[in-house]
mmCIF file of C-alpha atoms and ligand atoms in Angstrom:
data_model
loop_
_atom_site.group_PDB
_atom_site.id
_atom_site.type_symbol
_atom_site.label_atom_id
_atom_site.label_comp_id
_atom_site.label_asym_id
_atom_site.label_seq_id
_atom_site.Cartn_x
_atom_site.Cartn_y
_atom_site.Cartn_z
ATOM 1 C CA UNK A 1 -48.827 5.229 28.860
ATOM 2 C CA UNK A 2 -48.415 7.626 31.328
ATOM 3 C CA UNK A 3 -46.953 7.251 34.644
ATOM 4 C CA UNK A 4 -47.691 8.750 37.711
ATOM 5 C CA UNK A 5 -44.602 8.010 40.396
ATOM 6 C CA UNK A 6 -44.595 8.571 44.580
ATOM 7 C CA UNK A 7 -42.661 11.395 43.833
ATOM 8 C CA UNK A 8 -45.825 12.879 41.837
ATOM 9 C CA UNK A 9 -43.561 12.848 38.169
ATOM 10 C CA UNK A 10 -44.809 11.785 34.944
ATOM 11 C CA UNK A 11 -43.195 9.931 32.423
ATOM 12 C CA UNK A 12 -45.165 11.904 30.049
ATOM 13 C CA UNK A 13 -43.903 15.841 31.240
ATOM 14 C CA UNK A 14 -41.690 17.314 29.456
ATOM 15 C CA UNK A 15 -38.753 18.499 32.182
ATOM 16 C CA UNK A 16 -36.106 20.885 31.884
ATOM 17 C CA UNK A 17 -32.235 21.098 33.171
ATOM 18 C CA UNK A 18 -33.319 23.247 36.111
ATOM 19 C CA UNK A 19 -35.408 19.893 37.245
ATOM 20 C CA UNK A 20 -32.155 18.154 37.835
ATOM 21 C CA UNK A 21 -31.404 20.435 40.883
ATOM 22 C CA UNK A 22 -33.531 18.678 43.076
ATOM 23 C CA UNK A 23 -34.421 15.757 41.313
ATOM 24 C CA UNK A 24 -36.879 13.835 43.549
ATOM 25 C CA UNK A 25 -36.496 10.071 42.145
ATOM 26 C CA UNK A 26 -35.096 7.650 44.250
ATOM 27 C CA UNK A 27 -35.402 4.779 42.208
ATOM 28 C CA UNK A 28 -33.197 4.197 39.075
ATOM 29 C CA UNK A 29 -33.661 7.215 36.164
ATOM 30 C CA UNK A 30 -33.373 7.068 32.086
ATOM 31 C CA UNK A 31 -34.278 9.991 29.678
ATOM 32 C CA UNK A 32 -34.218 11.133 26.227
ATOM 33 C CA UNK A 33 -32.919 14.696 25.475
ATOM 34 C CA UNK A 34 -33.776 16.435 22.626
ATOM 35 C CA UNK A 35 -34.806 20.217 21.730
ATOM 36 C CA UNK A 36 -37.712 19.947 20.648
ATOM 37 C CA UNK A 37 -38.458 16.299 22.299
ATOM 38 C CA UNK A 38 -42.434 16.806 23.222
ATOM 39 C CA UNK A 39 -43.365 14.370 20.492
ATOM 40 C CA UNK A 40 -40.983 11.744 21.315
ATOM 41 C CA UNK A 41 -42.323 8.136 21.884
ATOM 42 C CA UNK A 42 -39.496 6.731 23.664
ATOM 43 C CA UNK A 43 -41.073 7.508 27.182
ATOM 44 C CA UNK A 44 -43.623 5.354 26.792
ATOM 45 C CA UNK A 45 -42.074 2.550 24.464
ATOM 46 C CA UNK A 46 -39.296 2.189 27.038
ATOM 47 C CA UNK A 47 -41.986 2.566 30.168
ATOM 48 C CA UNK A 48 -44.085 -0.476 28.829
ATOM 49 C CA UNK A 49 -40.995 -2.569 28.535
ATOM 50 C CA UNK A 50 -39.563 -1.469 31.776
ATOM 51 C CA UNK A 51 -42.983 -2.663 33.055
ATOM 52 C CA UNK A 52 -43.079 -5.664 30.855
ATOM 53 C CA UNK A 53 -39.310 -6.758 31.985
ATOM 54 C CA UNK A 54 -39.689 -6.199 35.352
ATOM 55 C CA UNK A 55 -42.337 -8.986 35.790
ATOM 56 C CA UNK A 56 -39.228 -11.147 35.559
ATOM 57 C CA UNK A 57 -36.155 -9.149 36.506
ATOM 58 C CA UNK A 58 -36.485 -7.437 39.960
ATOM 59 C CA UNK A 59 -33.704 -5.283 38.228
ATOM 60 C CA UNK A 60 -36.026 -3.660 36.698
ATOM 61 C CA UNK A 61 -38.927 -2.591 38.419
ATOM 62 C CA UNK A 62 -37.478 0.984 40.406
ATOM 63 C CA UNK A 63 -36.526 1.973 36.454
ATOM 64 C CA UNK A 64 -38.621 4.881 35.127
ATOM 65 C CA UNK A 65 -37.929 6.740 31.514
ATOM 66 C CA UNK A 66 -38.367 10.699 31.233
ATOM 67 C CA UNK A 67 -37.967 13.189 29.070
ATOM 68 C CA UNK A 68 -35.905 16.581 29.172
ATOM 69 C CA UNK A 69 -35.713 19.425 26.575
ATOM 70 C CA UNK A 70 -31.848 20.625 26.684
ATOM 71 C CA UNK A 71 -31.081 23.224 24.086
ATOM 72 C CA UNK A 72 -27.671 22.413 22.426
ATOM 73 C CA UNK A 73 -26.235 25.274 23.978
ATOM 74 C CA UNK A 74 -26.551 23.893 27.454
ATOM 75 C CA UNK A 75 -26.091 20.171 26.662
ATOM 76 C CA UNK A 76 -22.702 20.012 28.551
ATOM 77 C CA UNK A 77 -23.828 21.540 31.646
ATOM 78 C CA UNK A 78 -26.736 19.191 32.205
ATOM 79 C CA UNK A 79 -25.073 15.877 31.209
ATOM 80 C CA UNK A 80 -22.733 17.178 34.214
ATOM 81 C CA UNK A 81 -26.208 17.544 36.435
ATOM 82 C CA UNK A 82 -27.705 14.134 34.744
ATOM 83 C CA UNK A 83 -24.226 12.294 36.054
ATOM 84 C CA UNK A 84 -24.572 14.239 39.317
ATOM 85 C CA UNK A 85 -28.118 13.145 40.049
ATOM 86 C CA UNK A 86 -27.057 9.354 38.707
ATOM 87 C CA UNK A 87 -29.114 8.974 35.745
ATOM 88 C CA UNK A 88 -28.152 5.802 34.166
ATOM 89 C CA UNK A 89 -28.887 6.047 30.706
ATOM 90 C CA UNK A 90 -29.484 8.816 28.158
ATOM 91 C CA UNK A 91 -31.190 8.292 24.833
ATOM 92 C CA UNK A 92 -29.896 11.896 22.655
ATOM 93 C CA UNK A 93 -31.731 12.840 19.922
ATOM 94 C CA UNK A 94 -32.017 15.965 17.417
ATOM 95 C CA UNK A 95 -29.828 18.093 17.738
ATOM 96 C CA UNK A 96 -27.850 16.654 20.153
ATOM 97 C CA UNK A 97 -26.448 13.432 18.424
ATOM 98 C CA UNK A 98 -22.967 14.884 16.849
ATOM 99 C CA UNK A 99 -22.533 17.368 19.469
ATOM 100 C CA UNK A 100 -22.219 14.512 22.209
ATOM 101 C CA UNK A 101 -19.338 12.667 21.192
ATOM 102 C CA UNK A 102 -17.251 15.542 22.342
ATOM 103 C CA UNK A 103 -18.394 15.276 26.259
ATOM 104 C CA UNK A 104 -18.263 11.856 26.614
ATOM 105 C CA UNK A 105 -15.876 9.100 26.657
ATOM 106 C CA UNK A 106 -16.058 6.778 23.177
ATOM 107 C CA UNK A 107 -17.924 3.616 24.254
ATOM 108 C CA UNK A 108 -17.701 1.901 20.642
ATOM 109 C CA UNK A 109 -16.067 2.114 17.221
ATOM 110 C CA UNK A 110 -19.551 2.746 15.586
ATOM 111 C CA UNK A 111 -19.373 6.687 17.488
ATOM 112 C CA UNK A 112 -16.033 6.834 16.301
ATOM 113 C CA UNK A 113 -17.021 6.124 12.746
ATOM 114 C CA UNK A 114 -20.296 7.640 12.523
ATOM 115 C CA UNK A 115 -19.154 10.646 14.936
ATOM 116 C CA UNK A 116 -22.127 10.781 16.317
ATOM 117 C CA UNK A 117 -23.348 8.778 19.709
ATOM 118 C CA UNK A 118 -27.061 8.384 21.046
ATOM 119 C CA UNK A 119 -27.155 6.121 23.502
ATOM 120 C CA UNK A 120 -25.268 7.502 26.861
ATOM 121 C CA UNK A 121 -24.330 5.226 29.987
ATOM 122 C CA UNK A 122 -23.567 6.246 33.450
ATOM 123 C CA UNK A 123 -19.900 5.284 34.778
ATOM 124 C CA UNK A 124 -18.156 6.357 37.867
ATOM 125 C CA UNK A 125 -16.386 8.614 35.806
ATOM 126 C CA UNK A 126 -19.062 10.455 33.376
ATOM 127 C CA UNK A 127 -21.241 9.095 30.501
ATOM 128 C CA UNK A 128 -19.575 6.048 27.590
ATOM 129 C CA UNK A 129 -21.154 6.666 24.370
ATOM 130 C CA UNK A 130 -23.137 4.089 22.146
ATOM 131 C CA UNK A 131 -24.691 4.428 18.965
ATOM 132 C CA UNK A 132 -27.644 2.270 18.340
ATOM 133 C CA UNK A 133 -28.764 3.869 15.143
ATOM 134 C CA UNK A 134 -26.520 1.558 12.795
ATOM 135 C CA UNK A 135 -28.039 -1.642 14.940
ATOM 136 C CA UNK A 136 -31.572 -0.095 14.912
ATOM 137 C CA UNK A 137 -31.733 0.771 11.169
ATOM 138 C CA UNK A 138 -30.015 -2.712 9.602
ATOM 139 C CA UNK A 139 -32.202 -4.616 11.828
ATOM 140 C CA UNK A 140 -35.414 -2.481 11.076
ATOM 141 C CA UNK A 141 -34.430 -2.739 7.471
ATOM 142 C CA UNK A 142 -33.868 -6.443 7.268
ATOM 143 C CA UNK A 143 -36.701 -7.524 9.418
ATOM 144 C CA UNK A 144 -39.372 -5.137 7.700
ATOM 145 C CA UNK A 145 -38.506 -5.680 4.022
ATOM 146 C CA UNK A 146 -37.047 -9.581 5.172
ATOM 147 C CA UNK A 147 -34.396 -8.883 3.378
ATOM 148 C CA UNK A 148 -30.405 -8.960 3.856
ATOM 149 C CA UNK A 149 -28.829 -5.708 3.750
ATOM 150 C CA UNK A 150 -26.314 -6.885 1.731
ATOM 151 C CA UNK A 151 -27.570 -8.220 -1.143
ATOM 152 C CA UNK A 152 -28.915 -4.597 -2.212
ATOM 153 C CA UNK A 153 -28.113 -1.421 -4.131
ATOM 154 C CA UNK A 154 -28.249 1.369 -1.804
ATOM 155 C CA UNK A 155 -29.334 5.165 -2.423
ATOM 156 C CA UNK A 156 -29.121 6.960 0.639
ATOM 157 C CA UNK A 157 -30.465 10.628 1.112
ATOM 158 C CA UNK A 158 -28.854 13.193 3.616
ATOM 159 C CA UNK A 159 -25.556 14.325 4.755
ATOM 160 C CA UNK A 160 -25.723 14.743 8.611
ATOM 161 C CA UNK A 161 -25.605 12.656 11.518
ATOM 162 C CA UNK A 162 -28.218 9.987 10.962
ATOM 163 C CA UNK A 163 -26.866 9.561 7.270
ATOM 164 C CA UNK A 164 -23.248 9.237 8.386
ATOM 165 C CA UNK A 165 -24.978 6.682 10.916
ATOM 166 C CA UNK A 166 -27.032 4.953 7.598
ATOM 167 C CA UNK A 167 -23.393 5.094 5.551
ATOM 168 C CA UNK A 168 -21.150 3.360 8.118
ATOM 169 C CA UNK A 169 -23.927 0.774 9.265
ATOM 170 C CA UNK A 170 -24.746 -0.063 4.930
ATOM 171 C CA UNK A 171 -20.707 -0.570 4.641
ATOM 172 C CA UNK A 172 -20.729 -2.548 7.309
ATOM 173 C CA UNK A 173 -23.432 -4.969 6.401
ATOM 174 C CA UNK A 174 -21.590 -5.388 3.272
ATOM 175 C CA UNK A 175 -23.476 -3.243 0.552
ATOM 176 C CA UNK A 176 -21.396 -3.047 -2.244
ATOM 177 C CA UNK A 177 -23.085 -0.017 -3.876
ATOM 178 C CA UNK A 178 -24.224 3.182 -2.156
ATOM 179 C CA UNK A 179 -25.145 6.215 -3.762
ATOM 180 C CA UNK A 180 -24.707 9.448 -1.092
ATOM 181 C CA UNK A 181 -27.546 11.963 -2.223
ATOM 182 C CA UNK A 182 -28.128 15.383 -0.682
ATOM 183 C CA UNK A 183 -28.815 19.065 -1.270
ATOM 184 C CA UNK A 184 -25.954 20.403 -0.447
ATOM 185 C CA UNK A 185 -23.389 18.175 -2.350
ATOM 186 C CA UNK A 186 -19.753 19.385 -0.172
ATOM 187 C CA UNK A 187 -21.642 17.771 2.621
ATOM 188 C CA UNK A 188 -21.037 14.759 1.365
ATOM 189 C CA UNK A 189 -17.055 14.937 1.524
ATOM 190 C CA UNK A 190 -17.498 13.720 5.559
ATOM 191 C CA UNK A 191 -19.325 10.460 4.942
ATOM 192 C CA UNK A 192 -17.119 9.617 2.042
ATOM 193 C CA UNK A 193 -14.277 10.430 4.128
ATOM 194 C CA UNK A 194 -15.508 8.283 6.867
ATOM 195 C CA UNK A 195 -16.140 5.144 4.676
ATOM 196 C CA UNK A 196 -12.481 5.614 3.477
ATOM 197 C CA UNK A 197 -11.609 4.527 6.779
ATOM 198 C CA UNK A 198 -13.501 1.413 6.632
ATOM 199 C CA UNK A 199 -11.830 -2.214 5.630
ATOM 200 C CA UNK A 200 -14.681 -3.131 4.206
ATOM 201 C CA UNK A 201 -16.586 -0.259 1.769
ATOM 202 C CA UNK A 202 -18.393 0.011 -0.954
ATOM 203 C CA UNK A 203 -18.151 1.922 -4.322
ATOM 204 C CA UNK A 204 -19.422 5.143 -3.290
ATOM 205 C CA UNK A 205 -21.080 7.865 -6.196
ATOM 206 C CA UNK A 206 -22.778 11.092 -4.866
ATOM 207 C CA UNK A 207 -25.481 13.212 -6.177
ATOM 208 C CA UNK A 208 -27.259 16.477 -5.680
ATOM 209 C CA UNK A 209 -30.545 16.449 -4.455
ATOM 210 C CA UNK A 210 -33.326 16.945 -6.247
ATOM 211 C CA UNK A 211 -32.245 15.841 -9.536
ATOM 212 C CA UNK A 212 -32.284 12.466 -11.326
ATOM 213 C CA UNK A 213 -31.445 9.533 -8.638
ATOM 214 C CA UNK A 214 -28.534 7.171 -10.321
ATOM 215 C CA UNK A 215 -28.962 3.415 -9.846
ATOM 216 C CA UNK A 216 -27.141 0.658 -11.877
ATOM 217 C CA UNK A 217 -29.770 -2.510 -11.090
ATOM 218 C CA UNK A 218 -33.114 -4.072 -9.340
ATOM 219 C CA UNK A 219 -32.502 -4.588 -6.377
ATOM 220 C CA UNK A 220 -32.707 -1.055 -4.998
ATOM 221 C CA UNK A 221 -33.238 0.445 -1.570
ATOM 222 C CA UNK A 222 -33.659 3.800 -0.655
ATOM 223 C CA UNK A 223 -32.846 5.319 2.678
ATOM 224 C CA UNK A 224 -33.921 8.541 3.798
ATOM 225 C CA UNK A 225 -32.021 10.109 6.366
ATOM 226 C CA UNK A 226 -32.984 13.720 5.898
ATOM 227 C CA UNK A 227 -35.251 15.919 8.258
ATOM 228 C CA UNK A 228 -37.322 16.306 5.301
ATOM 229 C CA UNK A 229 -40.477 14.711 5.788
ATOM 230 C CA UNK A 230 -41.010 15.592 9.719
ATOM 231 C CA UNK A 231 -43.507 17.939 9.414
ATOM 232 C CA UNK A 232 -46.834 16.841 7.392
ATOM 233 C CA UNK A 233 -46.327 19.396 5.010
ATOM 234 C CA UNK A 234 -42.923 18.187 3.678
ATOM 235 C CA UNK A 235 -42.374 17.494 0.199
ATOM 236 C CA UNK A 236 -40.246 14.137 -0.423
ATOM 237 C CA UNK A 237 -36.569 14.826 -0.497
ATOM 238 C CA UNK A 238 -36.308 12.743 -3.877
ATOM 239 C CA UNK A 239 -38.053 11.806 -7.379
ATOM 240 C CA UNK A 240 -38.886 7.749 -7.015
ATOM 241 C CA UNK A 241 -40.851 7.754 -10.046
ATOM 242 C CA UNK A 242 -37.541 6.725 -12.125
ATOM 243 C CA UNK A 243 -36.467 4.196 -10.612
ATOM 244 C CA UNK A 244 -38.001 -0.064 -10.672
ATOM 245 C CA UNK A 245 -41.243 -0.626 -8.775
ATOM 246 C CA UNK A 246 -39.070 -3.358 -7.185
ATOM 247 C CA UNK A 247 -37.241 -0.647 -5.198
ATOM 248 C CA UNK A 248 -37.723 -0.652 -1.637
ATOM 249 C CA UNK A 249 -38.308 2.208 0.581
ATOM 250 C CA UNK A 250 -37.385 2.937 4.029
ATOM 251 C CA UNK A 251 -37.775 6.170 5.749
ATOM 252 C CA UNK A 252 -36.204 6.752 9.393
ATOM 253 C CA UNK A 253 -39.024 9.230 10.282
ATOM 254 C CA UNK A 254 -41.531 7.992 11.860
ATOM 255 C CA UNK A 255 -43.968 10.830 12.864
ATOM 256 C CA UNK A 256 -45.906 11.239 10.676
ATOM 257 C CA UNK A 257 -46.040 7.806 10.113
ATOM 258 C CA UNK A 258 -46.050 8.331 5.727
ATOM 259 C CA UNK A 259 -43.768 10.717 4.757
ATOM 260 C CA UNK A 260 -44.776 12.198 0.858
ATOM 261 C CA UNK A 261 -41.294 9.900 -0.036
ATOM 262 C CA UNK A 262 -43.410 6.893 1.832
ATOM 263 C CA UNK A 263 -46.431 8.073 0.125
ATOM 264 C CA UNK A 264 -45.110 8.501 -3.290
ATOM 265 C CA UNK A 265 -43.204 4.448 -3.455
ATOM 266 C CA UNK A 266 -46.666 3.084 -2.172
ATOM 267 C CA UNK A 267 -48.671 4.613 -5.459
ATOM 268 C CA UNK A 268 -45.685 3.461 -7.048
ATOM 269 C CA UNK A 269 -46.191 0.122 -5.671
ATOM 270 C CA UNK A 270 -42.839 -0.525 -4.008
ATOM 271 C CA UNK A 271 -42.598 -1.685 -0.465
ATOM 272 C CA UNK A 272 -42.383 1.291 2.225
ATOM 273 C CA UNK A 273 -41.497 1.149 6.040
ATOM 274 C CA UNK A 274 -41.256 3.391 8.447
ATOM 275 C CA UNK A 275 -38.694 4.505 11.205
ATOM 276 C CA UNK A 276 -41.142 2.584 13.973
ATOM 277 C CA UNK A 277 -39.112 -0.385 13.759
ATOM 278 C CA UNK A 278 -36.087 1.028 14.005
ATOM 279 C CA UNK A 279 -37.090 3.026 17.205
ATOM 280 C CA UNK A 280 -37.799 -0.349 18.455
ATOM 281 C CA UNK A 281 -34.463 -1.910 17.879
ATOM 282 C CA UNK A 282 -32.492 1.127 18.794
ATOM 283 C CA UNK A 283 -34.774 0.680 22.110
ATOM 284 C CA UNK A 284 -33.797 -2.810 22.679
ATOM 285 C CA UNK A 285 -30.122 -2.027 22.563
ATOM 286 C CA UNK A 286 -30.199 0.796 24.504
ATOM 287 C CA UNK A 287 -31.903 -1.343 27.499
ATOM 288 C CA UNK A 288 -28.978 -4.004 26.914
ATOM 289 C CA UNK A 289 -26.717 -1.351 26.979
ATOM 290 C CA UNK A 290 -27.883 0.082 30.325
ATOM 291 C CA UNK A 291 -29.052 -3.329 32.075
ATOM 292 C CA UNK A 292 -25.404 -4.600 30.910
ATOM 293 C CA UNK A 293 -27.534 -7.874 29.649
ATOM 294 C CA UNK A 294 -25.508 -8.555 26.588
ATOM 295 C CA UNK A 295 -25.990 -10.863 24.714
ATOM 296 C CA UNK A 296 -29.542 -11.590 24.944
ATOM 297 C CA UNK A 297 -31.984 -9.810 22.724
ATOM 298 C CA UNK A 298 -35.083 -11.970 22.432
ATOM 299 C CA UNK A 299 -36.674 -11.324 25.755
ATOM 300 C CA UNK A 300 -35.623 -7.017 25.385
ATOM 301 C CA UNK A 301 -37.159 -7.257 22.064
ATOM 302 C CA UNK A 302 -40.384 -9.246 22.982
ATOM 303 C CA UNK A 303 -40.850 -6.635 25.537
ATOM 304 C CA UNK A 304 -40.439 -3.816 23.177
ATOM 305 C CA UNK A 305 -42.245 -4.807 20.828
ATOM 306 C CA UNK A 306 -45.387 -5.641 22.871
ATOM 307 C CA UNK A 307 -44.778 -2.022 24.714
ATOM 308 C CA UNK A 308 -44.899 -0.642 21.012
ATOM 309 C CA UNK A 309 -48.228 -2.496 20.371
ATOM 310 C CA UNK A 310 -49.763 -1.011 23.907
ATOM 311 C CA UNK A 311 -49.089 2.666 23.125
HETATM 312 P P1 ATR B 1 -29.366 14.751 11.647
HETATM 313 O O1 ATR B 1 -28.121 14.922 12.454
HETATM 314 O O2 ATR B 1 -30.561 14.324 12.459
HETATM 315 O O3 ATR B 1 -29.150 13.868 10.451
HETATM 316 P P2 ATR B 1 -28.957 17.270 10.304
HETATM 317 O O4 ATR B 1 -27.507 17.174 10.550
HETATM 318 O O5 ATR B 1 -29.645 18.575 10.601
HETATM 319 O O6 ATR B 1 -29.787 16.203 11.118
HETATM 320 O O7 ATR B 1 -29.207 16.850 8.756
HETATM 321 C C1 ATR B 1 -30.411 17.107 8.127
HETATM 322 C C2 ATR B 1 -30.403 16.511 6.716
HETATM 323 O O8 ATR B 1 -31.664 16.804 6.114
HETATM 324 C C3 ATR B 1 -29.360 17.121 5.787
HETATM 325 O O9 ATR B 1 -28.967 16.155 4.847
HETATM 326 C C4 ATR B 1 -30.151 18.243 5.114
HETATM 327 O O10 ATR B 1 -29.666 18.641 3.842
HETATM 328 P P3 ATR B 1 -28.504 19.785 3.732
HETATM 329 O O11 ATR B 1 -27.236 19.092 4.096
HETATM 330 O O12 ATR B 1 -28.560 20.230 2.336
HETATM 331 O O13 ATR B 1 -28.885 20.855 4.725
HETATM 332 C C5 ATR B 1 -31.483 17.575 4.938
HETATM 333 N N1 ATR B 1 -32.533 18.585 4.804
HETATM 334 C C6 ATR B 1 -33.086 19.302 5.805
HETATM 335 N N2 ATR B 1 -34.017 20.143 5.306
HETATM 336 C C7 ATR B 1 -34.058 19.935 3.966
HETATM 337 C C8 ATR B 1 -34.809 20.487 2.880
HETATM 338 N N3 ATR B 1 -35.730 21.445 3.100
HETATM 339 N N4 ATR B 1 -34.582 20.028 1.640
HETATM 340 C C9 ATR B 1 -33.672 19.057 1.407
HETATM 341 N N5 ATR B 1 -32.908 18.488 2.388
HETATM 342 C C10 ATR B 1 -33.101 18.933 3.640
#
């Protein structure tokens, strides 16, 4: 959907840190940063909810959602500018994610744990950090595969921040066994480290990527929270053709929308899902987060959803 404003900005240009200097919105701003971030569909997805939301909620309706490319090296200096202008909310995504929790103040234990944060809100004092990715991906998960988190063995591939992310939210749900695959297997030591902090963990083996994946029953879920996969000529990040049909498959990438992991458990016959759904949750909460309306899902959701369906 793209959005033409009074000021003559689009929703859909790609804008840069040298933007902010005379930013010409009056009305209330949200972006995503990311380097690269071209691709990214949270412009529109959050647009056509704005849009959707402010039939109802006059809160709503001077909103709009950008997007900026901000190379890591400069992230500081323009969430100073973002805070200047009065953005209210920042969505972070690659490479940004870990980086942030240093330059902004912890807004919940889930950055803490996961030390990473991608959901930014504007106080009088500089940005809180959020992280919706352990909401986004448990919901996604449950709601695609209607299944409870819980109740399944979990083999999770990657070591960096959306992994640590995946760990902490599967330990927190209440899986009792994860399995912590990657390439490089030391990487591994800071998400087992971090679930040692938990109350509530589970039994945690690691392996080296690729190589035989472990699993001790059925009910299996894989999680892949690698990079691997994002451009169309990846090859999967792991072997399914070992483990049960029954296994499910969930892949955090979205575009393109089957990965060859996604592709590979379909001719295997197990159920796949992409990251689409969790894009939509993590959207949800970030508009809670930055609308302070919390507790109340349904209607952020509805509106999410349907914006989903309309792009
Ligand atoms: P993010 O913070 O988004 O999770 P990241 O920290 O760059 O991103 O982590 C990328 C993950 O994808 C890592 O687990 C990485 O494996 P290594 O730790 O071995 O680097 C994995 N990954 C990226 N490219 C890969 C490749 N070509 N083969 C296998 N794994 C890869």
């Amino acid at each position: 959907m793209k959005l033409i404003l009074k000021s003559g900005l689009s929703s859909d240009t790609v804008y840069t840190i040298d933007d902010l200097d005379d930013w010409p919105v009056e009305g209330t701003s949200l972006a995503v940063l990311g380097h690269p971030v071209k691709h990214s569909l949270s412009p529109p997805m959050h647009n056509a909810a704005i849009a959707e939301l402010a039939t109802t909620d006059k809160q709503f309706s001077a909103w709009t959602y950008y997007k900026f490319d901000i190379p890591p090296d400069r992230l500081e200096e323009a969430l100073a500018k973002f805070h200047k202008t009065g953005f209210r909310g920042l969505n972070l995504t690659v490479p940004h994610k870990v980086l942030a929790t240093e330059l902004v103040t912890i807004g919940e234990n889930e950055v803490e744990l996961s030390g990473a944060c991608n959901t930014l809100l504007y106080t009088a004092s500089g940005y809180e950090g959020y992280n919706t990715d352990l909401y986004g991906m448990t919901q996604a998960i449950e709601t695609d595969f209607s299944i409870r988190l819980k109740d399944k063995e979990v083999i999770l591939l990657g070591a960096g921040g959306a992994a640590r992310a995946a760990a902490i939210a599967c330990s927190k749900a209440g899986v009792q066994r994860l399995t912590l695959a990657n390439r490089t297997l030391s990487k591994l030591d800071t998400i087992a480290t971090s679930l040692n902090r938990l109350e509530q963990r589970p039994t945690v083996k690691t392996c080296q990527l690729p190589g035989e994946l472990p699993f001790t029953c059925d009910d299996l879920l894989v999680i892949n929270a690698t990079s691997l996969g994002l451009r169309p000529e990846d090859p999967a990040p792991a072997d399914l053709s070992q483990l049960p049909s029954s296994t499910l498959v969930f892949d955090m990438i979205y575009n393109p929308a089957r990965t060859a992991l996604l592709k590979q458990g379909e001719a295997l016959g197990m159920p796949v899902s992409n990251g689409i759904g969790m894009l939509v949750f993590q959207g949800e909460r970030s508009l809670r987060i930055w609308s302070r309306k919390d507790p109340s899902p349904h209607e952020m959701l509805k509106a999410v959803r349907a914006a989903m369906n309309s792009i």
